[in-house]
Tab-separated table of C-alpha atoms in Angstrom:
chain	number	residue	atom	x	y	z
A	1474	UNK	CA	107.446	89.516	96.591
A	1475	UNK	CA	110.365	89.656	94.191
A	1476	UNK	CA	109.392	89.190	90.573
A	1477	UNK	CA	111.182	86.278	88.875
A	1478	UNK	CA	112.121	86.750	85.245
A	1479	UNK	CA	112.307	83.901	82.741
A	1480	UNK	CA	115.639	82.461	81.732
A	1481	UNK	CA	116.727	82.716	78.112
A	1482	UNK	CA	116.224	78.999	77.598
A	1483	UNK	CA	112.719	78.992	79.085
A	1484	UNK	CA	111.828	81.977	77.006
A	1485	UNK	CA	112.983	80.308	73.795
A	1486	UNK	CA	110.952	77.224	74.633
A	1487	UNK	CA	107.859	79.345	75.136
A	1488	UNK	CA	108.174	81.258	71.883
A	1489	UNK	CA	105.807	79.002	69.935
A	1490	UNK	CA	103.149	79.310	72.626
A	1491	UNK	CA	103.746	83.044	72.740
A	1492	UNK	CA	103.405	83.344	68.978
A	1493	UNK	CA	100.221	81.286	68.924
A	1494	UNK	CA	98.712	83.305	71.833
A	1495	UNK	CA	98.498	80.370	74.204
A	1496	UNK	CA	100.341	81.971	77.103
A	1497	UNK	CA	98.662	83.745	79.968
A	1498	UNK	CA	99.160	87.491	80.447
A	1499	UNK	CA	101.958	87.172	83.014
A	1500	UNK	CA	103.941	84.722	80.931
A	1501	UNK	CA	103.463	86.791	77.785
A	1502	UNK	CA	104.775	89.816	79.616
A	1503	UNK	CA	107.786	87.842	80.834
A	1504	UNK	CA	108.522	86.626	77.299
A	1505	UNK	CA	108.241	90.169	75.969
A	1506	UNK	CA	110.691	91.383	78.590
A	1507	UNK	CA	113.045	88.614	77.621
A	1508	UNK	CA	112.647	89.495	73.947
A	1509	UNK	CA	113.577	93.091	74.618
A	1510	UNK	CA	116.692	92.102	76.544
A	1511	UNK	CA	118.023	89.071	74.681
A	1512	UNK	CA	119.112	89.153	71.028
A	1513	UNK	CA	119.228	85.324	70.959
A	1514	UNK	CA	115.571	85.093	71.824
A	1515	UNK	CA	114.762	87.706	69.201
A	1516	UNK	CA	116.662	85.662	66.664
A	1517	UNK	CA	114.719	82.535	67.602
A	1518	UNK	CA	111.444	84.387	67.254
A	1519	UNK	CA	112.519	85.569	63.825
A	1520	UNK	CA	113.185	81.983	62.759
A	1521	UNK	CA	109.854	80.878	64.110
A	1522	UNK	CA	108.069	83.640	62.232
A	1523	UNK	CA	109.867	82.750	59.018
A	1524	UNK	CA	108.889	79.109	59.473
A	1525	UNK	CA	105.260	80.038	60.065
A	1526	UNK	CA	105.180	82.288	57.037
A	1527	UNK	CA	106.652	79.563	54.878
A	1528	UNK	CA	104.047	77.124	56.205
A	1529	UNK	CA	101.325	79.559	55.192
A	1530	UNK	CA	102.665	79.405	51.672
A	1531	UNK	CA	102.865	75.613	51.779
A	1532	UNK	CA	99.236	75.487	52.799
A	1533	UNK	CA	98.351	76.913	49.406
A	1534	UNK	CA	99.026	73.547	47.820
A	1535	UNK	CA	95.709	72.034	46.857
A	1536	UNK	CA	94.547	68.607	45.859
A	1537	UNK	CA	92.638	68.230	42.610
A	1538	UNK	CA	89.274	66.541	42.535
A	1539	UNK	CA	90.359	63.882	39.995
A	1540	UNK	CA	93.094	62.824	42.402
A	1541	UNK	CA	90.599	62.426	45.256
A	1542	UNK	CA	88.336	60.411	42.989
A	1543	UNK	CA	91.246	58.279	41.849
A	1544	UNK	CA	92.310	57.597	45.423
A	1545	UNK	CA	88.818	56.748	46.615
A	1546	UNK	CA	88.140	54.503	43.631
A	1547	UNK	CA	91.280	52.444	44.203
A	1548	UNK	CA	90.381	48.843	45.055
A	1549	UNK	CA	91.203	47.357	48.438
A	1550	UNK	CA	94.024	44.782	48.630
A	1551	UNK	CA	91.584	41.857	48.793
A	1552	UNK	CA	89.637	43.189	45.839
A	1553	UNK	CA	92.895	43.625	43.966
A	1554	UNK	CA	93.819	39.994	44.570
A	1555	UNK	CA	90.442	38.734	43.384
A	1556	UNK	CA	90.578	40.878	40.289
A	1557	UNK	CA	94.142	39.690	39.607
A	1558	UNK	CA	93.002	36.102	39.763
A	1559	UNK	CA	90.095	36.993	37.479
A	1560	UNK	CA	87.837	34.572	39.315
A	1561	UNK	CA	84.621	36.344	38.355
A	1562	UNK	CA	85.493	36.213	34.672
A	1563	UNK	CA	86.019	32.444	34.625
A	1564	UNK	CA	83.408	30.206	32.988
A	1565	UNK	CA	80.866	28.649	35.351
A	1566	UNK	CA	82.093	25.012	35.087
A	1567	UNK	CA	85.654	26.116	35.902
A	1568	UNK	CA	84.396	28.034	38.955
A	1569	UNK	CA	82.539	24.951	40.151
A	1570	UNK	CA	85.608	22.830	39.594
A	1571	UNK	CA	87.772	25.215	41.616
A	1572	UNK	CA	85.226	25.315	44.415
A	1573	UNK	CA	85.112	21.504	44.449
A	1574	UNK	CA	88.921	21.354	44.681
A	1575	UNK	CA	88.909	23.762	47.665
A	1576	UNK	CA	86.235	21.725	49.457
A	1577	UNK	CA	88.055	18.447	48.728
A	1578	UNK	CA	91.338	19.827	50.106
A	1579	UNK	CA	89.556	21.049	53.245
A	1580	UNK	CA	87.963	17.629	53.835
A	1581	UNK	CA	91.240	15.813	53.179
A	1582	UNK	CA	93.037	18.031	55.672
A	1583	UNK	CA	90.309	17.476	58.243
A	1584	UNK	CA	90.347	13.708	57.821
A	1585	UNK	CA	94.135	13.403	57.941
A	1586	UNK	CA	94.876	15.923	60.660
A	1587	UNK	CA	92.095	15.385	63.203
A	1588	UNK	CA	93.063	11.773	64.131
A	1589	UNK	CA	96.644	12.993	64.606
A	1590	UNK	CA	95.411	15.485	67.135
A	1591	UNK	CA	93.462	12.831	69.051
A	1592	UNK	CA	96.378	10.412	68.782
A	1593	UNK	CA	98.474	12.664	70.956
A	1594	UNK	CA	95.794	12.609	73.636
A	1595	UNK	CA	95.503	8.797	73.453
A	1596	UNK	CA	99.264	8.460	73.939
A	1597	UNK	CA	99.063	10.584	77.037
A	1598	UNK	CA	96.223	8.406	78.315
A	1599	UNK	CA	98.385	5.297	77.863
A	1600	UNK	CA	101.246	6.970	79.698
A	1601	UNK	CA	98.862	7.901	82.503
A	1602	UNK	CA	97.696	4.278	82.776
A	1603	UNK	CA	101.293	3.060	83.006
A	1604	UNK	CA	101.981	5.680	85.673
A	1605	UNK	CA	98.948	4.494	87.611
A	1606	UNK	CA	100.174	0.906	87.590
A	1607	UNK	CA	103.588	2.125	88.776
A	1608	UNK	CA	101.862	4.041	91.532
A	1609	UNK	CA	100.272	0.853	92.824
A	1610	UNK	CA	103.702	-0.776	92.944
A	1611	UNK	CA	105.267	2.053	94.824
A	1612	UNK	CA	102.299	2.617	97.109
A	1613	UNK	CA	103.909	0.695	99.946
A	1614	UNK	CA	107.133	2.616	99.523
A	1615	UNK	CA	105.235	5.896	99.719
A	1616	UNK	CA	103.659	4.843	102.970
A	1617	UNK	CA	107.038	4.267	104.526
A	1618	UNK	CA	108.321	7.574	103.211
A	1619	UNK	CA	105.273	9.406	104.549
A	1620	UNK	CA	106.269	8.241	107.973
A	1621	UNK	CA	109.699	9.637	107.312
A	1622	UNK	CA	108.231	12.963	106.082
A	1623	UNK	CA	106.240	13.496	109.250
A	1624	UNK	CA	109.420	12.852	111.180
A	1625	UNK	CA	111.332	15.416	109.138
A	1626	UNK	CA	108.588	18.005	109.536
A	1627	UNK	CA	109.154	18.025	113.269
A	1628	UNK	CA	112.840	18.680	112.943
A	1629	UNK	CA	114.387	22.146	113.086
A	1630	UNK	CA	116.255	23.705	110.162
A	1631	UNK	CA	119.551	22.157	111.167
A	1632	UNK	CA	121.096	19.393	109.105
A	1633	UNK	CA	119.574	16.083	109.999
A	1634	UNK	CA	119.583	12.612	108.607
A	1635	UNK	CA	116.507	10.424	108.762
A	1636	UNK	CA	116.945	6.725	108.247
A	1637	UNK	CA	114.071	4.893	106.598
A	1638	UNK	CA	112.524	1.835	108.133
A	1639	UNK	CA	113.745	-1.480	106.725
A	1640	UNK	CA	110.463	-2.019	104.821
A	1641	UNK	CA	111.658	0.403	102.125
A	1642	UNK	CA	114.999	-1.021	101.011
A	1643	UNK	CA	115.256	1.064	97.810
A	1644	UNK	CA	115.097	4.369	99.664
A	1645	UNK	CA	117.948	4.301	102.079
A	1646	UNK	CA	118.180	7.890	103.259
A	1647	UNK	CA	116.623	11.226	102.746
A	1648	UNK	CA	118.789	14.176	103.653
A	1649	UNK	CA	117.561	17.583	104.673
A	1650	UNK	CA	120.186	20.276	104.360
A	1651	UNK	CA	119.119	23.883	105.100
A	1652	UNK	CA	115.576	23.332	103.862
A	1653	UNK	CA	116.732	21.660	100.663
A	1654	UNK	CA	115.764	18.051	100.333
A	1655	UNK	CA	117.774	15.640	98.238
A	1656	UNK	CA	115.519	13.249	96.328
A	1657	UNK	CA	115.520	9.808	97.900
A	1658	UNK	CA	116.121	8.038	94.570
A	1659	UNK	CA	119.303	10.088	94.059
A	1660	UNK	CA	120.497	9.085	97.486
A	1661	UNK	CA	119.680	5.479	96.747
A	1662	UNK	CA	122.108	5.549	93.841
A	1663	UNK	CA	124.719	7.535	95.745
A	1664	UNK	CA	124.707	5.322	98.829
A	1665	UNK	CA	127.232	2.529	98.555
A	1666	UNK	CA	125.748	-0.897	98.934
A	1667	UNK	CA	122.234	0.208	98.122
A	1668	UNK	CA	120.230	-1.904	95.746
A	1669	UNK	CA	120.034	-0.569	92.220
A	1670	UNK	CA	116.434	-0.045	91.319
A	1671	UNK	CA	114.240	2.042	89.014
A	1672	UNK	CA	114.020	5.684	90.113
A	1673	UNK	CA	110.965	6.523	92.150
A	1674	UNK	CA	108.358	8.898	90.788
A	1675	UNK	CA	108.469	12.637	91.558
A	1676	UNK	CA	105.507	12.368	93.946
A	1677	UNK	CA	107.782	10.653	96.510
A	1678	UNK	CA	110.097	13.672	96.830
A	1679	UNK	CA	109.976	15.085	100.339
A	1680	UNK	CA	108.793	18.679	100.354
A	1681	UNK	CA	110.979	21.298	102.096
A	1682	UNK	CA	110.092	21.939	105.722
A	1683	UNK	CA	108.900	25.499	106.329
A	1684	UNK	CA	110.785	27.271	109.110
A	1685	UNK	CA	108.714	28.310	112.090
A	1686	UNK	CA	109.669	31.404	114.016
A	1687	UNK	CA	109.411	31.592	117.763
A	1688	UNK	CA	109.495	34.082	120.594
A	1689	UNK	CA	110.380	33.764	124.283
A	1690	UNK	CA	107.696	35.162	126.547
A	1691	UNK	CA	108.531	36.300	130.068
A	1692	UNK	CA	106.300	37.802	132.766
A	1693	UNK	CA	107.800	39.387	135.866
A	1694	UNK	CA	106.158	40.878	138.928
A	1695	UNK	CA	108.172	43.602	140.632
A	1696	UNK	CA	107.556	46.040	143.491
A	1697	UNK	CA	108.339	49.274	141.700
A	1698	UNK	CA	107.864	49.202	137.940
A	1699	UNK	CA	108.844	52.842	137.459
A	1700	UNK	CA	112.166	52.253	139.088
A	1701	UNK	CA	112.919	48.876	137.509
A	1702	UNK	CA	111.929	49.755	133.928
A	1703	UNK	CA	114.905	52.070	133.126
A	1704	UNK	CA	117.266	49.584	134.733
A	1705	UNK	CA	116.009	46.770	132.531
A	1706	UNK	CA	116.233	49.035	129.485
A	1707	UNK	CA	119.861	49.771	130.321
A	1708	UNK	CA	120.563	46.088	130.910
A	1709	UNK	CA	119.138	45.133	127.552
A	1710	UNK	CA	120.881	47.901	125.683
A	1711	UNK	CA	124.253	47.085	127.158
A	1712	UNK	CA	123.794	43.475	126.063
A	1713	UNK	CA	122.936	44.323	122.472
A	1714	UNK	CA	119.176	44.359	122.908
A	1715	UNK	CA	117.175	46.189	120.260
A	1716	UNK	CA	113.481	46.936	120.113
A	1717	UNK	CA	111.684	44.485	117.827
A	1718	UNK	CA	108.163	45.835	117.711
A	1719	UNK	CA	106.686	49.233	117.047
A	1720	UNK	CA	107.151	50.645	120.541
A	1721	UNK	CA	110.315	51.603	122.435
A	1722	UNK	CA	111.829	49.392	125.112
A	1723	UNK	CA	110.012	49.677	128.421
A	1724	UNK	CA	106.813	51.050	126.958
A	1725	UNK	CA	104.619	52.025	129.924
A	1726	UNK	CA	101.157	50.650	129.914
A	1727	UNK	CA	98.513	50.431	132.593
A	1728	UNK	CA	99.945	48.269	135.370
A	1729	UNK	CA	103.367	47.574	133.863
A	1730	UNK	CA	106.082	47.920	131.195
A	1731	UNK	CA	106.318	46.181	127.893
A	1732	UNK	CA	109.584	45.068	126.301
A	1733	UNK	CA	109.576	43.555	122.817
A	1734	UNK	CA	113.205	43.088	121.837
A	1735	UNK	CA	115.898	40.992	120.188
A	1736	UNK	CA	119.283	40.095	121.644
A	1737	UNK	CA	122.292	38.174	120.367
A	1738	UNK	CA	122.046	34.485	121.254
A	1739	UNK	CA	125.310	34.517	123.195
A	1740	UNK	CA	123.872	37.112	125.623
A	1741	UNK	CA	120.737	35.086	126.293
A	1742	UNK	CA	122.074	33.424	129.455
A	1743	UNK	CA	123.576	36.603	130.836
A	1744	UNK	CA	120.412	38.666	130.381
A	1745	UNK	CA	118.106	36.035	131.905
A	1746	UNK	CA	120.433	35.724	134.891
A	1747	UNK	CA	120.448	39.492	135.374
A	1748	UNK	CA	116.660	39.658	135.101
A	1749	UNK	CA	116.306	37.086	137.863
A	1750	UNK	CA	117.702	39.702	140.264
A	1751	UNK	CA	114.433	41.615	139.958
A	1752	UNK	CA	112.007	38.746	140.183
A	1753	UNK	CA	111.516	35.056	139.443
A	1754	UNK	CA	109.958	34.221	136.137
A	1755	UNK	CA	109.278	31.401	133.738
A	1756	UNK	CA	110.277	31.472	130.102
A	1757	UNK	CA	107.713	30.182	127.642
A	1758	UNK	CA	108.750	29.532	124.047
A	1759	UNK	CA	105.846	30.102	121.675
A	1760	UNK	CA	105.335	30.281	117.905
A	1761	UNK	CA	105.798	33.569	116.107
A	1762	UNK	CA	105.363	34.405	112.410
A	1763	UNK	CA	108.740	36.160	112.185
A	1764	UNK	CA	111.726	33.851	111.674
A	1765	UNK	CA	114.789	35.424	113.244
A	1766	UNK	CA	118.200	35.309	111.615
A	1767	UNK	CA	120.774	32.856	112.924
A	1768	UNK	CA	122.228	33.914	116.293
A	1769	UNK	CA	119.445	36.324	117.310
A	1770	UNK	CA	116.636	35.643	119.786
A	1771	UNK	CA	113.300	37.447	120.138
A	1772	UNK	CA	111.705	38.194	123.506
A	1773	UNK	CA	108.500	39.711	124.811
A	1774	UNK	CA	108.890	40.729	128.435
A	1775	UNK	CA	106.042	42.054	130.557
A	1776	UNK	CA	107.032	43.648	133.873
A	1777	UNK	CA	103.998	44.147	136.113
A	1778	UNK	CA	103.518	45.878	139.434
A	1779	UNK	CA	103.164	43.314	142.169
A	1780	UNK	CA	99.787	43.539	143.895
A	1781	UNK	CA	99.998	44.069	147.619
B	1466	UNK	CA	84.962	59.802	55.860
B	1467	UNK	CA	84.678	63.370	54.608
B	1468	UNK	CA	86.200	64.883	51.485
B	1469	UNK	CA	88.284	67.168	53.683
B	1470	UNK	CA	89.785	64.149	55.413
B	1471	UNK	CA	90.595	62.553	52.066
B	1472	UNK	CA	92.298	65.759	50.988
B	1473	UNK	CA	94.202	65.835	54.269
B	1474	UNK	CA	95.515	62.329	53.685
B	1475	UNK	CA	96.569	63.122	50.133
B	1476	UNK	CA	98.301	66.310	51.248
B	1477	UNK	CA	99.969	64.602	54.172
B	1478	UNK	CA	101.694	62.100	51.924
B	1479	UNK	CA	102.600	64.760	49.416
B	1480	UNK	CA	104.389	66.744	52.136
B	1481	UNK	CA	105.910	63.587	53.583
B	1482	UNK	CA	107.259	62.055	50.379
B	1483	UNK	CA	108.936	63.914	47.596
B	1484	UNK	CA	107.640	61.345	45.119
B	1485	UNK	CA	104.068	61.875	43.924
B	1486	UNK	CA	103.549	58.262	42.862
B	1487	UNK	CA	104.572	57.047	46.339
B	1488	UNK	CA	102.289	59.667	47.869
B	1489	UNK	CA	99.410	58.390	45.760
B	1490	UNK	CA	99.961	54.731	46.711
B	1491	UNK	CA	100.386	55.578	50.387
B	1492	UNK	CA	97.295	57.801	50.382
B	1493	UNK	CA	95.212	54.979	48.947
B	1494	UNK	CA	96.400	52.530	51.552
B	1495	UNK	CA	96.035	54.993	54.412
B	1496	UNK	CA	92.477	55.789	53.399
B	1497	UNK	CA	91.618	52.100	53.335
B	1498	UNK	CA	93.088	51.680	56.793
B	1499	UNK	CA	91.332	54.788	58.047
B	1500	UNK	CA	88.034	53.569	56.618
B	1501	UNK	CA	88.493	50.222	58.340
B	1502	UNK	CA	89.316	51.872	61.661
B	1503	UNK	CA	86.329	54.217	61.711
B	1504	UNK	CA	83.897	51.591	60.453
B	1505	UNK	CA	82.779	50.590	63.914
B	1506	UNK	CA	83.038	54.067	65.413
B	1507	UNK	CA	79.979	56.080	66.281
B	1508	UNK	CA	79.368	58.960	63.853
B	1509	UNK	CA	79.559	61.451	66.740
B	1510	UNK	CA	83.009	60.292	67.756
B	1511	UNK	CA	85.911	62.429	66.597
B	1512	UNK	CA	87.778	60.441	63.948
B	1513	UNK	CA	90.744	62.794	63.598
B	1514	UNK	CA	92.988	60.825	66.002
B	1515	UNK	CA	92.349	57.772	63.854
B	1516	UNK	CA	93.368	59.747	60.783
B	1517	UNK	CA	96.650	60.641	62.458
B	1518	UNK	CA	97.157	57.030	63.504
B	1519	UNK	CA	96.442	55.656	60.008
B	1520	UNK	CA	98.641	58.137	58.181
B	1521	UNK	CA	101.470	57.548	60.643
B	1522	UNK	CA	101.242	53.783	60.287
B	1523	UNK	CA	101.229	53.861	56.495
B	1524	UNK	CA	103.976	56.484	56.452
B	1525	UNK	CA	106.170	54.109	58.503
B	1526	UNK	CA	105.474	51.317	56.041
B	1527	UNK	CA	106.255	53.389	52.951
B	1528	UNK	CA	109.234	55.176	54.416
B	1529	UNK	CA	110.958	51.801	54.698
B	1530	UNK	CA	110.487	50.980	51.030
B	1531	UNK	CA	111.241	54.301	49.460
B	1532	UNK	CA	113.147	52.757	46.571
B	1533	UNK	CA	110.176	50.815	45.305
B	1534	UNK	CA	109.186	52.253	41.963
B	1535	UNK	CA	105.593	53.353	41.612
B	1536	UNK	CA	104.311	54.153	38.171
B	1537	UNK	CA	103.577	57.872	37.842
B	1538	UNK	CA	100.580	58.844	35.756
B	1539	UNK	CA	98.715	61.950	34.731
B	1540	UNK	CA	96.430	61.921	37.745
B	1541	UNK	CA	99.279	61.731	40.192
B	1542	UNK	CA	101.408	64.226	38.319
B	1543	UNK	CA	98.638	66.805	38.152
B	1544	UNK	CA	96.864	65.803	41.357
B	1545	UNK	CA	98.612	68.252	43.646
B	1546	UNK	CA	98.212	71.842	42.540
B	1547	UNK	CA	101.315	73.780	43.554
B	1548	UNK	CA	101.341	77.586	43.256
B	1549	UNK	CA	103.898	78.691	40.682
B	1550	UNK	CA	105.705	81.114	43.018
B	1551	UNK	CA	106.127	78.511	45.762
B	1552	UNK	CA	109.593	77.044	46.093
B	1553	UNK	CA	109.614	73.578	47.621
B	1554	UNK	CA	113.395	73.153	47.820
B	1555	UNK	CA	113.528	74.460	51.374
B	1556	UNK	CA	110.767	72.085	52.404
B	1557	UNK	CA	112.514	69.039	50.950
B	1558	UNK	CA	115.752	70.198	52.544
B	1559	UNK	CA	113.991	70.512	55.877
B	1560	UNK	CA	112.381	67.041	55.470
B	1561	UNK	CA	115.747	65.529	54.670
B	1562	UNK	CA	117.684	67.164	57.509
B	1563	UNK	CA	115.126	66.906	60.308
B	1564	UNK	CA	113.975	64.027	62.430
B	1565	UNK	CA	110.952	62.432	60.743
B	1566	UNK	CA	108.513	62.680	63.645
B	1567	UNK	CA	109.164	66.418	63.923
B	1568	UNK	CA	108.421	66.897	60.233
B	1569	UNK	CA	105.267	64.797	60.493
B	1570	UNK	CA	104.058	66.695	63.545
B	1571	UNK	CA	104.498	69.956	61.667
B	1572	UNK	CA	102.459	68.588	58.763
B	1573	UNK	CA	99.585	67.473	60.973
B	1574	UNK	CA	99.626	70.470	63.236
B	1575	UNK	CA	100.344	73.453	60.977
B	1576	UNK	CA	99.836	72.338	57.393
B	1577	UNK	CA	96.717	70.217	57.927
B	1578	UNK	CA	95.396	72.196	60.910
B	1579	UNK	CA	94.641	69.099	62.955
B	1580	UNK	CA	94.021	69.834	66.593
B	1581	UNK	CA	97.010	69.159	68.845
B	1582	UNK	CA	94.841	67.069	71.141
B	1583	UNK	CA	93.877	64.787	68.251
B	1584	UNK	CA	97.493	64.462	67.120
B	1585	UNK	CA	98.537	63.581	70.645
B	1586	UNK	CA	95.798	60.967	70.902
B	1587	UNK	CA	96.613	59.485	67.510
B	1588	UNK	CA	100.308	59.197	68.298
B	1589	UNK	CA	99.882	58.214	71.932
B	1590	UNK	CA	101.943	61.129	73.261
B	1591	UNK	CA	101.150	64.174	75.355
B	1592	UNK	CA	99.902	67.454	73.965
B	1593	UNK	CA	103.024	69.100	75.326
B	1594	UNK	CA	105.167	66.808	73.211
B	1595	UNK	CA	103.198	67.770	70.114
B	1596	UNK	CA	103.571	71.456	70.918
B	1597	UNK	CA	107.281	71.072	71.572
B	1598	UNK	CA	107.806	69.231	68.291
B	1599	UNK	CA	105.806	71.786	66.346
B	1600	UNK	CA	107.735	74.680	67.831
B	1601	UNK	CA	111.031	72.983	67.151
B	1602	UNK	CA	110.020	72.172	63.583
B	1603	UNK	CA	109.008	75.747	62.887
B	1604	UNK	CA	112.300	77.082	64.183
B	1605	UNK	CA	114.272	74.617	62.076
B	1606	UNK	CA	112.229	75.384	58.994
B	1607	UNK	CA	112.637	79.079	59.692
B	1608	UNK	CA	116.394	78.737	60.004
B	1609	UNK	CA	116.574	76.914	56.641
B	1610	UNK	CA	114.313	79.548	55.130
B	1611	UNK	CA	116.356	82.356	56.679
B	1612	UNK	CA	119.575	80.819	55.456
B	1613	UNK	CA	118.276	80.491	51.899
B	1614	UNK	CA	116.962	84.078	52.005
B	1615	UNK	CA	120.350	85.212	53.252
B	1616	UNK	CA	122.166	83.289	50.510
B	1617	UNK	CA	119.832	84.622	47.841
B	1618	UNK	CA	120.248	88.172	49.102
């Protein structure tokens, strides 16, 4: 194996370790080789040695014992403050007086500030009571809107308009646009001819409808799976079909082939028509956790050998 | 806290600040901080990283208010015993020209002989960083020393 020598830069970086004997034998040898060949590295080592020698001289500076004693006897900041105030030197009656003042101030602060703290809580209680009374008033309106919500929940993500029943005249419309719901009270103001009324509380706002993904499931029975499988694969691929799961299109399993794929929506009709050439089948639309982007459909096709 | 650690703190601030009165004030404060930090530590636990941490923290505080005038006195003036043949000009030049953390690492590592592992722990850096800084500091100090030797020659 060819021996690799250290670069000049690496060697210079290792000089301190080399000088303090912290390199292993191989590295030391490499540094020594570098030192013999490079004047720059030698120069660096010279500087390092000079610095170390100077440090040895600096280490001769000593600290006197009186200085250590002076440092250790220095009072702490809190002790300094107390000694500055001279509290301990004050006459006893003055000390008592000062203590009494501190206690009196503490009590006064407690008495004046604590009710303020509770006052804030009382105010919030009053507000809550008012809200509760409002809730009773709007209870009937909420009922009507709940009906509307359940209606909206069944709708797809497309833009739809749900008209409220006549029992809730203040809330005329609630609009669902791409999962964003406009608050009914806003619509009530925006709709011409609607009665002007106090805005409804936040609890009435219709929550966005969560999109539900779906998949088309197909099962086909054919006479020769091995022959049909590559043909279906080709059909799908020519119509923009792409594998959607972990396995490739036409994955052979015991008794059949498995196709989990996506195709553009516009090719849906064409592909299903072509598949009908092999066998009749039913398409079942079922829920799926994955929501597909607009214009793409997801399929799971199982092609099974027809039993004789 | 041992006497050696107290000496280390006093020396650290002497090397770090040119002014003895500042060094004295900073040493006092650093020792108080150090004492507070090791108060709850077990006696078997190595307190050197805490010494590095305390000195670094107080150094940062005092390096910001260098202009504040501290009253020099006899104790501070005679507290650090400097050999007569030792010239400190190069050291002050080095301290002035070099990045502070490199100077401080050199003080802890070479001048106070604190273990690199403890320095690294106290500063919250790797041992490699400490070694790199020490090496760099020595080279810079050596170049200043070499230059002054060259000029004098």
